[in-house]
XYZ file of C-alpha atoms in Angstrom:
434
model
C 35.203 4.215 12.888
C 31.399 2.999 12.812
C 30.684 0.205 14.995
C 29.352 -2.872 12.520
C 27.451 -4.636 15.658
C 24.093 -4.627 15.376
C 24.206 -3.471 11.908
C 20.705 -4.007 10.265
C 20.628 -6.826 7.795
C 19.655 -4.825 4.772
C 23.038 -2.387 5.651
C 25.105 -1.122 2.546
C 28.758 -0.884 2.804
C 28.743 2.376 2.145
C 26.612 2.890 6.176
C 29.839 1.142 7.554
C 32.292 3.109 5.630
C 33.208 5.847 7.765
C 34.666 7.513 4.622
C 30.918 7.375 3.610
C 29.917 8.813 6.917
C 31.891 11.566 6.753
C 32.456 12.298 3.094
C 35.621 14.305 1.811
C 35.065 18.328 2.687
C 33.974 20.266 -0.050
C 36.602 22.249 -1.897
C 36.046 25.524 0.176
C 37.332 23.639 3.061
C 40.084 21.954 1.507
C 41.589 25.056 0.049
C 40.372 27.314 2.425
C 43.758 27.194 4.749
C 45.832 28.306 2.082
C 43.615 30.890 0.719
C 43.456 32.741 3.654
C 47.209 32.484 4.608
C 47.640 33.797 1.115
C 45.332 36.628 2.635
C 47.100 36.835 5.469
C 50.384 37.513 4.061
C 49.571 40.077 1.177
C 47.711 42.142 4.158
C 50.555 41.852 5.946
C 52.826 43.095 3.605
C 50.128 46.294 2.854
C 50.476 47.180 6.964
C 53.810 46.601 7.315
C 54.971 50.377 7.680
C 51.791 50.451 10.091
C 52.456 47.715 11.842
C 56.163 48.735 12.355
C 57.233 45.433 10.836
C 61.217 44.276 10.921
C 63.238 42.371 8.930
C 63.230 39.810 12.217
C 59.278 39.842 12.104
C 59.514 39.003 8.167
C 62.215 36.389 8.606
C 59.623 35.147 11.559
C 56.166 35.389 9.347
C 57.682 33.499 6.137
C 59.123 30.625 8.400
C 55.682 30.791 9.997
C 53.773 30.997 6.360
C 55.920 28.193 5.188
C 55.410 26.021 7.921
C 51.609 26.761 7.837
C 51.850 25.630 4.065
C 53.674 22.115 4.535
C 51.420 21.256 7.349
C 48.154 21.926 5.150
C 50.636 19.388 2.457
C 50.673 17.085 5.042
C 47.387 16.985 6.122
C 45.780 17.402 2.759
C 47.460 13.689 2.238
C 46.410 12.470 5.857
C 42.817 12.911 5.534
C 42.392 11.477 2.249
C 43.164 8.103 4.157
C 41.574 9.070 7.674
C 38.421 11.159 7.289
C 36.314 11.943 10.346
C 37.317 13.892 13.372
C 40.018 11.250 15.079
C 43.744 12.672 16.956
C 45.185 13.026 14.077
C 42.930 15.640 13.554
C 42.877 17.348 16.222
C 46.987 17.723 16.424
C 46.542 19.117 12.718
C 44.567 21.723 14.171
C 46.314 22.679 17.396
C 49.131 23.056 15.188
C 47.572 25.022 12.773
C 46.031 27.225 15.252
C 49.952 27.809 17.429
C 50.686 28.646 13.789
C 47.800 30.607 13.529
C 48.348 32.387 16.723
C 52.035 33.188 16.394
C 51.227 34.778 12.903
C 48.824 37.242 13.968
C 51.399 38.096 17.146
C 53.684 39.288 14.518
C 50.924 40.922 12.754
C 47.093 41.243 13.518
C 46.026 41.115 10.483
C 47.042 37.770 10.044
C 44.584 36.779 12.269
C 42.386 35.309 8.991
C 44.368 32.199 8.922
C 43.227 31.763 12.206
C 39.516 32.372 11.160
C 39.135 28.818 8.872
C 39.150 27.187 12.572
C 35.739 28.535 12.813
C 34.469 25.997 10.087
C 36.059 22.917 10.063
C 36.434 22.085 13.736
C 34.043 19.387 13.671
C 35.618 17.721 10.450
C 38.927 17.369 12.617
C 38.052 17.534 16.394
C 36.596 14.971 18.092
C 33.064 16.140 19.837
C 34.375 16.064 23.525
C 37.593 18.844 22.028
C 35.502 21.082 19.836
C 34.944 23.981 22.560
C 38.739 23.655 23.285
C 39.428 24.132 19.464
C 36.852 26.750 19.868
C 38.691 28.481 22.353
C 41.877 28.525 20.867
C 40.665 30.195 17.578
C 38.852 33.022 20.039
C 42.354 33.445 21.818
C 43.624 34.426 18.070
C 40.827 36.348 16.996
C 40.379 38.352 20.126
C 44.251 39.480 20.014
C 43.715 40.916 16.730
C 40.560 42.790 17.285
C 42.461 44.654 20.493
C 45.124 45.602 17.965
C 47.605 43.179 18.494
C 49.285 40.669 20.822
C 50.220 41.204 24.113
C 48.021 43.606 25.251
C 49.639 46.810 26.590
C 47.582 47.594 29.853
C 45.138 45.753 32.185
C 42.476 47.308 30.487
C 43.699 45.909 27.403
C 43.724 42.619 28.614
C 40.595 42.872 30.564
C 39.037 43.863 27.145
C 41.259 41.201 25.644
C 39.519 38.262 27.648
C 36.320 40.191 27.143
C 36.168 39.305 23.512
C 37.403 36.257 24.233
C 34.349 34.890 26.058
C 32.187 36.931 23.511
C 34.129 35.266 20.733
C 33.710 31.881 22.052
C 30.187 32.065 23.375
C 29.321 33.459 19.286
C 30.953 30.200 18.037
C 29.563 27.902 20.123
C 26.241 29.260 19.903
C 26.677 28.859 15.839
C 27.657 25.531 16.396
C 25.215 24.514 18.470
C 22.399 26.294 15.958
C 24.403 24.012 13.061
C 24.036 20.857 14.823
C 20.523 20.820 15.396
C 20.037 21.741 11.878
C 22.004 19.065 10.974
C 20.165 16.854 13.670
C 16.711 18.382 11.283
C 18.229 17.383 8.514
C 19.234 13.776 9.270
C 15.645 13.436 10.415
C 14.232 13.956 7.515
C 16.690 12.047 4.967
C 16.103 8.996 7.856
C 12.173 9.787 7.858
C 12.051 10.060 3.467
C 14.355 6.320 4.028
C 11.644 5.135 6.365
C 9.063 6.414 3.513
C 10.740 5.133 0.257
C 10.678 1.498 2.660
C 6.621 1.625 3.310
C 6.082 2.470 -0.035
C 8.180 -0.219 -1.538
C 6.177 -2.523 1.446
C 3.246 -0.924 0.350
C 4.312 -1.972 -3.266
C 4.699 -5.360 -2.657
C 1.685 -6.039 -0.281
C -0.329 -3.774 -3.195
C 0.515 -6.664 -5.684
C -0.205 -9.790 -3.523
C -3.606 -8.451 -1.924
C -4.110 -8.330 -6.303
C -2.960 -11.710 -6.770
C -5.104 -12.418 -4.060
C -8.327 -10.793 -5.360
C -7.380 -12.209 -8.920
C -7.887 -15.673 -7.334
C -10.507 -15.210 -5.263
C -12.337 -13.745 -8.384
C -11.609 -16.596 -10.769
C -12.757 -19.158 -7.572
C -15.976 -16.812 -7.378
C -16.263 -16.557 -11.400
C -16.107 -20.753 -11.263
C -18.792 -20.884 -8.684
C -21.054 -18.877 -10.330
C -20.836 -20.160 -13.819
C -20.996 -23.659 -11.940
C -24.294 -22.195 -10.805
C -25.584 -21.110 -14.021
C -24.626 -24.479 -15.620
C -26.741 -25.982 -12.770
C -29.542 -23.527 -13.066
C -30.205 -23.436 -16.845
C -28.275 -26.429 -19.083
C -28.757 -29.160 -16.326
C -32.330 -28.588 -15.353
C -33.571 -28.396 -19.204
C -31.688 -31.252 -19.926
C -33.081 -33.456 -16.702
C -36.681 -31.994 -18.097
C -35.921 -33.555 -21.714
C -35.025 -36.959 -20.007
C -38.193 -36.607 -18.230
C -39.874 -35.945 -21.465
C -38.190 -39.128 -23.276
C -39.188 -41.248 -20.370
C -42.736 -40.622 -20.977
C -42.420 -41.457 -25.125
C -40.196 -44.215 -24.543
C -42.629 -45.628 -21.597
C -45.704 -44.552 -23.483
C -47.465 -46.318 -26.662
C -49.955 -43.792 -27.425
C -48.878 -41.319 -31.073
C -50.983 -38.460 -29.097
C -48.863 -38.577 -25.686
C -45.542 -39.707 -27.577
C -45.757 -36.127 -29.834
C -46.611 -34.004 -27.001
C -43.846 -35.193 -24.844
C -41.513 -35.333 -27.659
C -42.616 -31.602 -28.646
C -41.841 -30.314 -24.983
C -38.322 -32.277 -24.835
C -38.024 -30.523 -28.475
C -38.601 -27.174 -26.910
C -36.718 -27.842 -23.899
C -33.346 -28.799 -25.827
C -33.965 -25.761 -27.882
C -34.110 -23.087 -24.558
C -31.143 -25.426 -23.019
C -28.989 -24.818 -26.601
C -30.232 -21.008 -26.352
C -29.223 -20.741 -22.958
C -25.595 -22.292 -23.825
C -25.350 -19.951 -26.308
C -26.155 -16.947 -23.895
C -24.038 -17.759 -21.138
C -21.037 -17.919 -23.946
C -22.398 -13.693 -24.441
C -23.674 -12.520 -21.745
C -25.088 -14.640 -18.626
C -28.195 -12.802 -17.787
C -31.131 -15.350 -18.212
C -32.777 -15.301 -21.760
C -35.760 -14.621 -19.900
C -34.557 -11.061 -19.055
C -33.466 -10.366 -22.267
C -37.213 -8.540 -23.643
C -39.479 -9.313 -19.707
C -39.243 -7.594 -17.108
C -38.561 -10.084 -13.229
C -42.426 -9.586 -12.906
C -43.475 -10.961 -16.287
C -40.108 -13.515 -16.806
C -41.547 -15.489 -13.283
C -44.671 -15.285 -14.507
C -43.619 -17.132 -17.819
C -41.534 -19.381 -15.815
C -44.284 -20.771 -13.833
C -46.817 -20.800 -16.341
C -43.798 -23.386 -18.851
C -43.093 -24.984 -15.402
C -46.642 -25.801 -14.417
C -47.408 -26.894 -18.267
C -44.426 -29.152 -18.235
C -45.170 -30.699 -14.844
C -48.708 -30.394 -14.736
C -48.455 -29.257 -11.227
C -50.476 -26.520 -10.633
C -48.769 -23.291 -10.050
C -49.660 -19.405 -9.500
C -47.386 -16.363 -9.735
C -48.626 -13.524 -7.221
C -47.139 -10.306 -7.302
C -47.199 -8.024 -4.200
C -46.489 -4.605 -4.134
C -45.129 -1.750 -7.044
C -43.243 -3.020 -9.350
C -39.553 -1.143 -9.846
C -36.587 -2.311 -12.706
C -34.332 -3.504 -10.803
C -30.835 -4.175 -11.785
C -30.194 -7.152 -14.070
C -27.880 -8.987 -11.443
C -30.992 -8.815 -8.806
C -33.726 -9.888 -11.083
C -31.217 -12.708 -12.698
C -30.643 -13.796 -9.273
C -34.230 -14.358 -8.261
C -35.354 -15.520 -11.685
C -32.106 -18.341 -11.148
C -33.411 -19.087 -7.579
C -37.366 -19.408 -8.404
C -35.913 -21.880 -11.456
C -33.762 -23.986 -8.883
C -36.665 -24.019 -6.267
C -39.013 -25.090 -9.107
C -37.039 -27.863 -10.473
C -36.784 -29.377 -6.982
C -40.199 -29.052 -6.258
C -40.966 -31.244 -9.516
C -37.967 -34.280 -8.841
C -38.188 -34.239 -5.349
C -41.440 -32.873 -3.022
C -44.278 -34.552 -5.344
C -46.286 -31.292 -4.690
C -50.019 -31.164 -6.312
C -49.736 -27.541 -5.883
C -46.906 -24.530 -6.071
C -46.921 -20.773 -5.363
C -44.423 -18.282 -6.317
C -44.787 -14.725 -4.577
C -42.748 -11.812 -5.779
C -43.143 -8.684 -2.947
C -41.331 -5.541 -3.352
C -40.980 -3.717 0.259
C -39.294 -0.828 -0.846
C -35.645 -1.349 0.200
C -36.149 -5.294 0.061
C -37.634 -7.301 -2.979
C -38.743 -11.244 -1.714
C -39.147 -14.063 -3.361
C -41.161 -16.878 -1.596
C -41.912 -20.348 -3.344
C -44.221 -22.724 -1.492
C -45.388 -26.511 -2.140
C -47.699 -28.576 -0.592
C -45.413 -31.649 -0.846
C -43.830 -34.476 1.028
C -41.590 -31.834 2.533
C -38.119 -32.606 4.674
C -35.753 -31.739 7.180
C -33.568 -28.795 6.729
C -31.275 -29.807 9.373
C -30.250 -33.403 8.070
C -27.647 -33.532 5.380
C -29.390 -34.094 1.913
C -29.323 -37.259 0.753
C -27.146 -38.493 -2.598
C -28.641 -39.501 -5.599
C -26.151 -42.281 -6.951
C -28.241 -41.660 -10.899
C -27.700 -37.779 -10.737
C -24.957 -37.147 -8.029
C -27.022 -34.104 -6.886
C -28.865 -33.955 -3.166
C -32.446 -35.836 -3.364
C -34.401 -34.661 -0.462
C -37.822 -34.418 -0.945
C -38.341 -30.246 -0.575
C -38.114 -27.500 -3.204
C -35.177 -26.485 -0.996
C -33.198 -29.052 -1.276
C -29.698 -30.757 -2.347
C -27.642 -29.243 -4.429
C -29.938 -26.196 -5.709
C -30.145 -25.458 -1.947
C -26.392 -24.402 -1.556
C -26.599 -22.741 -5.063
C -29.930 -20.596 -4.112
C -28.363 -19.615 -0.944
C -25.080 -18.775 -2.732
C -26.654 -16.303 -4.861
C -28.679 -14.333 -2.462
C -25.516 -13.630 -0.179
C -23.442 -12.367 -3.251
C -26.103 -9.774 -3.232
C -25.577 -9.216 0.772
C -29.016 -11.202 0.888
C -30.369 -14.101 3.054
C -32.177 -17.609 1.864
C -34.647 -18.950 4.305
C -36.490 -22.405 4.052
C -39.101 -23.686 6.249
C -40.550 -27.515 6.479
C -41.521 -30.283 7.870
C -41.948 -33.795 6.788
C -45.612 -34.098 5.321
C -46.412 -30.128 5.774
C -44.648 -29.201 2.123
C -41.751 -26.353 1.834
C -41.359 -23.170 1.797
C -38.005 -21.142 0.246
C -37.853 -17.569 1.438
C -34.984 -15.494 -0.748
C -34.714 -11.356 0.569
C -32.060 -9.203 -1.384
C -31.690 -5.904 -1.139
C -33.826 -3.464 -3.748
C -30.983 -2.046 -6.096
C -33.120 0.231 -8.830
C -32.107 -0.261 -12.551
C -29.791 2.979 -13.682
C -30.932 4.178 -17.005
């Protein structure tokens, strides 16, 4: 019986069941006794006149043969309720092999009864018994390969216990070749278990690390379009406030329509840009410029809107890049820009764009009040964004700095109270495919 101690939570009943640990024996087994005392008898009966049979020795052989028969009966009935090798068992087949032996003393040829011992010892002998069981089957076989039982001389029975020891020494080196290909063979059904169990792991961990990246995705997605929001919709629309500030302040028709023209234009860009993030959220900038030409434009609306002055320098050979670089230092110039204008006060602004072959920078300098990077922005209670007084700062800060790590790139800014600002973005050069 299988010990349950220990027994691994996920256990079946059927890996406590010793009737599923040692499953009924396949028909060949079952019948096999029978068969071959069937066997037995007819060649019995064809060497009869050879053998120099009796009527004694058949009186002797069908008491034998009918005792052979019940006890298979029996035990076909016993093992249906005790499987496995247990005493039961193994009196079942000492039994069967006295009846075994006694058979093939009346005739040799009987000795195939005795040969089913060969393949079902370890169904019905416990482990410790099987060379015994062995043993006895030799002890049958042997006496009918001499000729018969007893031997007549000593050489005889020197030969006798001869094939005896060969006899044995064959089945126990079959047996011992069986078990460790049985030993091979639990190995692998235990090692295709331990498989089927990592992959259904595998399975499982497969669909959270998903989940996982599903979320992290739809956190990163919210970021970014929290970004572009920031970037595009929000600046226009603090530039047309700025704009209506100046025509509500102002009581001058010339500077009323100009300002009211360039809040016009700027509400139409922040409706087009709505309308473009809903498609596709590259800047509308991109959409016919290349970066080179859409900073250019940039500054030169940006510097007209302000009336800062501001130059675009371009250093280096041009390459297309791919849209997510150039609409991530297009978004970052904007962001730096727009500070620069509600924050630094600058009289003056340069924008840089330098391709170094492997790196494209972006550097945008101002000669305004400038700030400290290290102290936390302050709030502005009117806006709720940060209100330092550098191109760098607040809000667009974070956001600028965001962008250029998404694209395994770094955001620098340098300044000082009084010296102006500078904002440094590198990100790596990743050529347009066409």
């Amino acid at each position: 019986m299988a010990n349950t101690e220990g027994m691994a939570p996920d256990a079946s009943p059927q890996d406590t069941d010793p009737r599923a640990a040692h499953p009924a024996p396949p028909l060949l087994l079952r019948f096999s006794p029978p068969a071959l005392l069937a066997v037995a008898l007819v060649l019995a009966g064809a060497t009869s006149a050879f053998i120099g049979m009796s009527g004694a020795d058949w009186w002797a052989l069908g008491g034998l043969a009918v005792a052979a028969f019940v006890l298979h009966l029996w035990w076909d009935r016993t093992a249906r309720a005790r499987p496995g090798p247990h005493a039961a068992g193994a009196t079942y087949y000492a039994l069967r092999s006295a009846l075994g032996f006694g058979l093939a003393w009346i005739n040799p040829f009987c000795a195939f009864y005795a040969a089913v011992g060969c393949f079902d010892v370890e169904r019905l002998v416990p482990r410790r018994w099987i060379p015994l069981g062995l043993l006895a089957t030799a002890v049958t076989i042997a006496g009918a390969q001499i000729g018969g039982m007893p031997p007549g001389s000593t050489t005889r029975w020197v030969f006798y216990g001869l094939l005896v020891a060969v006899n044995t020494g064959v089945f126990l080196t079959v047996r011992h070749d069986a078990e460790k290909e049985e030993h091979r063979t639990r190995e692998r059904v235990e090692t295709i278990r331990e498989l089927e169990r990592a992959l259904t792991e595998n399975a499982a961990l497969h669909d959270q690390l998903l989940l996982q990246a599903r979320e992290a995705g739809i956190a990163e997605e919210r970021r970014r379009l929290a970004a572009e929001i920031h970037d595009t919709v929000a600046q226009d629309l603090t530039g047309v406030i700025s704009q209506l500030q100046v025509v509500t302040d102002s009581r001058e028709p010339d500077t009323v329509r100009v300002h009211a023209e360039r809040a016009l234009q700027l509400a139409r860009h922040s409706l087009g840009e709505a309308r473009r993030a809903v498609v596709n959220l590259a800047p509308v900038a991109l959409a016919e410029d290349d970066l080179p030409e859409a900073l250019r434009k940039t500054v030169a609306r940006w510097s007209e809107r302000t009336g800062v002055q501001a130059e675009f320098t371009l250093t280096g050979t041009a390459e297309p890049q791919h849209d997510e670089v150039q609409a991530t230092l297009l978004r970052i110039a904007a962001e730096a820009l727009s500070n620069a204008a509600r924050h630094a006060k600058a009289t003056r602004v340069g924008v840089t764009l330098t391709y170094l072959g492997q790196e494209v920078v972006l550097d945008v300098r101002d000669d305004g009040h400038g700030f400290d990077p290290s102290a936390p922005p302050e709030r502005d209670t009117r806006t709720g964004t940060g209100s330092g007084t550098g191109s760098g700062s607040g809000f667009g800060l974070a956001g600028m700095r965001a962008r250029a790590e998404r694209l395994a790139g770094e955001l620098t800014v340098e300044s000082e109270p009084g010296l102006g600002t500078v904002v440094s973005a590198c990100v790596p050069s990743v050529p347009h495919e066409r």
